[in-house]
Short mmCIF file of C-alpha atoms in Angstrom, two decimals:
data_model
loop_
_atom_site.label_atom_id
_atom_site.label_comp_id
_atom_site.label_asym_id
_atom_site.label_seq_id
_atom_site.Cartn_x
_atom_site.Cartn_y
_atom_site.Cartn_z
CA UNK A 1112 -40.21 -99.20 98.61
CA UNK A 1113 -39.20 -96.02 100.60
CA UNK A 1114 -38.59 -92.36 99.08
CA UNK A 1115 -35.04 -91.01 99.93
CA UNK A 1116 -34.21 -87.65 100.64
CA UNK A 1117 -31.22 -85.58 99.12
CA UNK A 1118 -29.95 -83.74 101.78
CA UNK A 1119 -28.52 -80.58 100.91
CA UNK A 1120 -24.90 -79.76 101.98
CA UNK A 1121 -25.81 -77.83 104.93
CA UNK A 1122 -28.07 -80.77 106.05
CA UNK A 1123 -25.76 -82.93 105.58
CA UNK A 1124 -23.38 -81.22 107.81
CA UNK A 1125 -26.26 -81.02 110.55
CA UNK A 1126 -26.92 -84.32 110.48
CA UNK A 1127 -22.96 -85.06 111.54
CA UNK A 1128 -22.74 -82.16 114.01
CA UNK A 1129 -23.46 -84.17 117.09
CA UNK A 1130 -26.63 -83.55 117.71
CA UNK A 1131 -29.65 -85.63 116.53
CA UNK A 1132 -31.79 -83.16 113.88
CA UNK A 1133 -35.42 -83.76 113.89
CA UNK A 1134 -36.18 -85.78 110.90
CA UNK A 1135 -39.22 -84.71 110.49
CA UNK A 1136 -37.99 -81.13 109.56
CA UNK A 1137 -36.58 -82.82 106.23
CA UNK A 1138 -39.77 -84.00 105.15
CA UNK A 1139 -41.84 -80.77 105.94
CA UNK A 1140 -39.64 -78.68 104.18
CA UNK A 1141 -39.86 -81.07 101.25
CA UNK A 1142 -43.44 -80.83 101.12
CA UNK A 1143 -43.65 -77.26 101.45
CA UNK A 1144 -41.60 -76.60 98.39
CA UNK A 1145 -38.74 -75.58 100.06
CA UNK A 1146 -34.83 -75.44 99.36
CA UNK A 1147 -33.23 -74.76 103.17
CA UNK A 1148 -33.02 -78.79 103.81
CA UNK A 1149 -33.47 -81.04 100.78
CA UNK A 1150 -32.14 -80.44 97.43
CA UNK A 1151 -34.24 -83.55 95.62
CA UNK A 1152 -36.34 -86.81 96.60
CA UNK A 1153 -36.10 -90.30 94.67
CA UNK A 1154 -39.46 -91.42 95.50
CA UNK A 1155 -38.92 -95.43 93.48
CA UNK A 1156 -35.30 -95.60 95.04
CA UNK A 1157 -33.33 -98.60 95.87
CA UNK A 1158 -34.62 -98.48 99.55
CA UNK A 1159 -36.85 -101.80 99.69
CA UNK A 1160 -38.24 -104.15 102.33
CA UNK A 1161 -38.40 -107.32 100.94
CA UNK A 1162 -38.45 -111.04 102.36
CA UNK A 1163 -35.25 -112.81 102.09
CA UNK A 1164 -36.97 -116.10 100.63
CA UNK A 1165 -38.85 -113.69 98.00
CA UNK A 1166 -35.46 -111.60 97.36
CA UNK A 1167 -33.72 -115.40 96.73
CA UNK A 1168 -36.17 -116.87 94.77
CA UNK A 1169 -36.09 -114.39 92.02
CA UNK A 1170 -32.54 -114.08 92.00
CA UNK A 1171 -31.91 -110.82 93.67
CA UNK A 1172 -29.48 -108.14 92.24
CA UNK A 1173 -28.78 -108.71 88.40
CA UNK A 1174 -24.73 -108.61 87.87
CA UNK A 1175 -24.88 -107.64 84.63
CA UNK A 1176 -24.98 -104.01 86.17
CA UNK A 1177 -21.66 -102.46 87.48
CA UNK A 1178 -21.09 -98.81 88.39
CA UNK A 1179 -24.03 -96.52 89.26
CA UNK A 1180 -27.42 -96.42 88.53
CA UNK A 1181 -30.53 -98.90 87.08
CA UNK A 1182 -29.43 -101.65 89.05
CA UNK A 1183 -32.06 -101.27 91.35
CA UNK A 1184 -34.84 -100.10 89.14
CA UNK A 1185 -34.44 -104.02 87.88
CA UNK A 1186 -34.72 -105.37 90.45
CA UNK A 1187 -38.09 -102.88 91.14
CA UNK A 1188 -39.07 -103.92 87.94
CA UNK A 1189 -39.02 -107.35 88.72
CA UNK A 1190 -40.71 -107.13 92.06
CA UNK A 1191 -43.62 -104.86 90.75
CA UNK A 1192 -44.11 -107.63 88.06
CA UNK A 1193 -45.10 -110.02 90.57
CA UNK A 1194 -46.87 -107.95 92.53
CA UNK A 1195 -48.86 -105.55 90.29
CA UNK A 1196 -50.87 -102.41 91.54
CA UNK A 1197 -52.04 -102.29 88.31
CA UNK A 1198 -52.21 -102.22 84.77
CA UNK A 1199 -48.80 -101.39 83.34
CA UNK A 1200 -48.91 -97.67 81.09
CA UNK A 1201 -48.24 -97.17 77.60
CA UNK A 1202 -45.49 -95.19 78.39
CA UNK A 1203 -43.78 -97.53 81.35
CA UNK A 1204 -40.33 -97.63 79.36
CA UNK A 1205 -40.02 -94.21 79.19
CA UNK A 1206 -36.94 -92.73 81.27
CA UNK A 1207 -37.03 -89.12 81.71
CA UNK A 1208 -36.36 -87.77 85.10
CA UNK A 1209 -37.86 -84.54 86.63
CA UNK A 1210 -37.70 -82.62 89.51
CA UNK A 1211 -40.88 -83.11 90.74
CA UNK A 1212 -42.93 -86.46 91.47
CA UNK A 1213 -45.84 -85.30 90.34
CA UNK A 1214 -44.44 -85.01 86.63
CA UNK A 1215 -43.04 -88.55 86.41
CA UNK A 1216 -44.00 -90.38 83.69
CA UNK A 1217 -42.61 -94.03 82.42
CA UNK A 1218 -41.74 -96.58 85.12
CA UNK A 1219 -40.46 -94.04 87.56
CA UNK A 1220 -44.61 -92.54 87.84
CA UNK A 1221 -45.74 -96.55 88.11
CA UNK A 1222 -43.20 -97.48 91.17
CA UNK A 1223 -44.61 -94.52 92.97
CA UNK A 1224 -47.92 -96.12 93.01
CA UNK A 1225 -45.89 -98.27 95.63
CA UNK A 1226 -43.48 -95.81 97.33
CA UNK A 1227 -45.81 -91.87 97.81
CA UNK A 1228 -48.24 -93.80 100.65
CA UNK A 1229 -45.05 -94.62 102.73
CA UNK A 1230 -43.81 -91.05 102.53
CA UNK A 1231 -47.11 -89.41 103.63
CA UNK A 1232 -46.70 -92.11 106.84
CA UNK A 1233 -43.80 -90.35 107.58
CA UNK A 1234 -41.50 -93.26 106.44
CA UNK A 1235 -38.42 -92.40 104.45
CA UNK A 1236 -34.95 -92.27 103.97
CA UNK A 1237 -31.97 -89.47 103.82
CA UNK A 1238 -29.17 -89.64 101.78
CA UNK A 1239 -26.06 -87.57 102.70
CA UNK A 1240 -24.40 -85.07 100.35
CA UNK A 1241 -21.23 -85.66 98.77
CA UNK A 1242 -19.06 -84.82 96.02
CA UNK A 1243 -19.83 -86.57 92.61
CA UNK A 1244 -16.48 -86.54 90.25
CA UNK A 1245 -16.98 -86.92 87.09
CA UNK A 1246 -13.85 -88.81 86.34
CA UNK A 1247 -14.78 -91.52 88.75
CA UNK A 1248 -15.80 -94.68 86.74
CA UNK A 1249 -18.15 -96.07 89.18
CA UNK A 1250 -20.69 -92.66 87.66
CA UNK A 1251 -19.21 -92.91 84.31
CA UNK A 1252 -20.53 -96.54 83.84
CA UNK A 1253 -24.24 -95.36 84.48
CA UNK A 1254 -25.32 -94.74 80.56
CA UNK A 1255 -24.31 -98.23 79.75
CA UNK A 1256 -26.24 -99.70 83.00
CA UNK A 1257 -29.34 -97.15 81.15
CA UNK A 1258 -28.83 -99.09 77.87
CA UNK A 1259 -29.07 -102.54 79.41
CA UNK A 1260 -31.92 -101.20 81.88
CA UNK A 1261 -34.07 -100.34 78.50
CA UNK A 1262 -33.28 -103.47 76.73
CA UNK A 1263 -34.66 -105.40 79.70
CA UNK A 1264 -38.06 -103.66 79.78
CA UNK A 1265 -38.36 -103.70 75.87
CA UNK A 1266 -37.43 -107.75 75.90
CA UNK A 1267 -40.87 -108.22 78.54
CA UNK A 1268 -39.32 -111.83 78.87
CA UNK A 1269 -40.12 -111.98 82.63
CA UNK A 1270 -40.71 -115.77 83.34
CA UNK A 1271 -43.78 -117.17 85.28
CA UNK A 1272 -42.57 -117.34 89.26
CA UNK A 1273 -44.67 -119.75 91.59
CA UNK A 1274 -47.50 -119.69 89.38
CA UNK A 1275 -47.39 -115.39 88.97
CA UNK A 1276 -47.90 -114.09 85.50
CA UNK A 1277 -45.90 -111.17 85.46
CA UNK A 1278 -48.07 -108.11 85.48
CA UNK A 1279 -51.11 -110.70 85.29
CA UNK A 1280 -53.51 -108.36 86.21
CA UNK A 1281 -56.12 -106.04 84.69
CA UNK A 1282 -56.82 -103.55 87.42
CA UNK A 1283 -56.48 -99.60 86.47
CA UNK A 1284 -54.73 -98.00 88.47
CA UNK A 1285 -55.83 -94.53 89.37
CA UNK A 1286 -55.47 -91.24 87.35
CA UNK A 1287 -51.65 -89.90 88.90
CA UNK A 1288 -51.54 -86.83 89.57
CA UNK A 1289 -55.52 -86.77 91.03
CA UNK A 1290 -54.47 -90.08 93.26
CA UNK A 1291 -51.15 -87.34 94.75
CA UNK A 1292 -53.69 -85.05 95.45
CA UNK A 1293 -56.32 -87.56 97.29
CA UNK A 1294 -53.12 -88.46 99.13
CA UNK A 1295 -52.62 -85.06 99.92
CA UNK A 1296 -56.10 -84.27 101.41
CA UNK A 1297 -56.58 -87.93 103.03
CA UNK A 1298 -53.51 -86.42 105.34
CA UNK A 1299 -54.33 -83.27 105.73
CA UNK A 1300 -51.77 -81.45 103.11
CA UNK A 1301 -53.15 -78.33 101.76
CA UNK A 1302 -51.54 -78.02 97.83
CA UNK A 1303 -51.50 -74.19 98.51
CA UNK A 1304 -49.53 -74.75 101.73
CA UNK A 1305 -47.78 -77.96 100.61
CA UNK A 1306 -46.68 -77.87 96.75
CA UNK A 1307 -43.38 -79.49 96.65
CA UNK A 1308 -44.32 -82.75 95.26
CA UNK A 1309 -45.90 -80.19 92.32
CA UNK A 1310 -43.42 -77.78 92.20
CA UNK A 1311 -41.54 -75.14 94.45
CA UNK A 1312 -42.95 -73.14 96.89
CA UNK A 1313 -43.87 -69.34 95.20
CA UNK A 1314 -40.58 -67.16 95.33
CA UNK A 1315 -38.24 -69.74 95.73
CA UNK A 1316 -35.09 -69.68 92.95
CA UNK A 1317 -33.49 -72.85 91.89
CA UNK A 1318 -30.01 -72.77 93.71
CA UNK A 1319 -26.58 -71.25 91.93
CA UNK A 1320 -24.72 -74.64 89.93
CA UNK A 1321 -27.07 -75.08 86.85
CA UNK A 1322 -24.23 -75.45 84.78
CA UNK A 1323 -22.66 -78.01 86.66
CA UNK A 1324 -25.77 -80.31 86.66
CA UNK A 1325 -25.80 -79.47 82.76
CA UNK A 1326 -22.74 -80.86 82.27
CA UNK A 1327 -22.73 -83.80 84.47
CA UNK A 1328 -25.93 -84.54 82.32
CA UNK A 1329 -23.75 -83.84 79.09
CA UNK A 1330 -21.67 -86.38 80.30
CA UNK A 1331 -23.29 -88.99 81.62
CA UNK A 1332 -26.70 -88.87 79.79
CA UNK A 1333 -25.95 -87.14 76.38
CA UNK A 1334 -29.12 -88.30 74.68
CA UNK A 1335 -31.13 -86.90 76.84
CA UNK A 1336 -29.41 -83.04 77.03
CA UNK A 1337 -29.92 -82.81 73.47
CA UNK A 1338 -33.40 -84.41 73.80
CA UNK A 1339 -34.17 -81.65 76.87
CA UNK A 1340 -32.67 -79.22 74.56
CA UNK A 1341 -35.10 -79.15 71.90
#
């Protein structure tokens, strides 16, 4: 599992100028809390490597899902059953979404057990800007593909595959945000120097558009703007 970039608009526009960027300027600006080059990371994202006869064999993409979103944290959840870093947390149905990795909680902070080690080998993905409408189905369908996501993990009625229990294993898996930080050091990543997987570099301003992200999340995820509200 690979973390993917969200290019801002201006990188976007750099990547398609002509001339090949340096990648690598994504990622450093990323980890130095930055805003010039990426506006967000998914670090459990839909970008897996995965052996065809092991995709097959548990059935691949579930098409109960149509429009956007959740279809691939199934199929995550699936694969991370039969291969378990560890124990799974209290909290592993949880689905709130932040801004930073290391506040993740729920199933999004257990899949980056599996994706954070790939980023800090420089491995990762970008994913272009564009425009989101609202009034296009393929988003609007996302809160019932959330529904059906959250029934799955609340049914735990994974079956045994070649002889796997699903999440058969007792193994703890390290504290989260300590195991970032270990991460961080084992690569030589000062926090002072590097904080964006924490939080934003000191004097930077969250971009001009909150509103627009407020109501998109009106919109599509109404549950949780009231919940965030509170």
């Amino acid at each position: 599992m690979f973390p993917c970039f969200y290019l801002s608009q201006k990188a976007t526009l750099d990547v398609f100028s002509g001339q090949l960027p340096d990648y690598s300027q994504y990622w450093q600006s990323y980890f130095q809390g930055l805003l010039d080059h990426v506006d967000g990371i998914a670090v459990a994202s839909s970008c897996l490597l995965v052996e065809r006869e092991w995709f097959l064999r548990i059935s691949g993409f579930k098409p109960d899902f149509s429009g956007h979103g959740y279809e691939d944290f199934e199929l995550i959840h699936r694969l991370a059953a039969y291969y378990p870093l560890g124990m799974l947390p209290d909290d592993y149905a949880v689905d709130d979404k932040h801004q930073f990795p290391a506040d993740y909680v729920g199933f999004r902070r257990f899949y980056s057990y599996y994706a954070l080690p790939h980023l800090f080998s420089g491995h990762f993905l970008l994913h272009q800007w564009h425009k989101r409408p609202l009034a296009n189905k393929y988003h609007r369908l996302r809160q019932g593909n959330e529904e059906l996501f959250a029934n799955i993990l609340s049914s735990k009625s994974l079956p045994i595959c070649d002889g796997i229990q699903p999440f058969g294993t007792k193994r703890k898996l390290p504290g989260y945000r300590e195991w970032i930080m270990t991460l961080m050091q084992d690569n030589g990543y000062d926090l002072q120097q590097y904080p964006g997987l924490f939080h934003w570099q000191e004097g930077v301003s969250r971009p001009s558009g909150n509103w627009q992200r407020k109501l998109r999340k009106l919109v599509l995820k109404p549950r949780q703007f009231f919940r965030d509200m509170v």
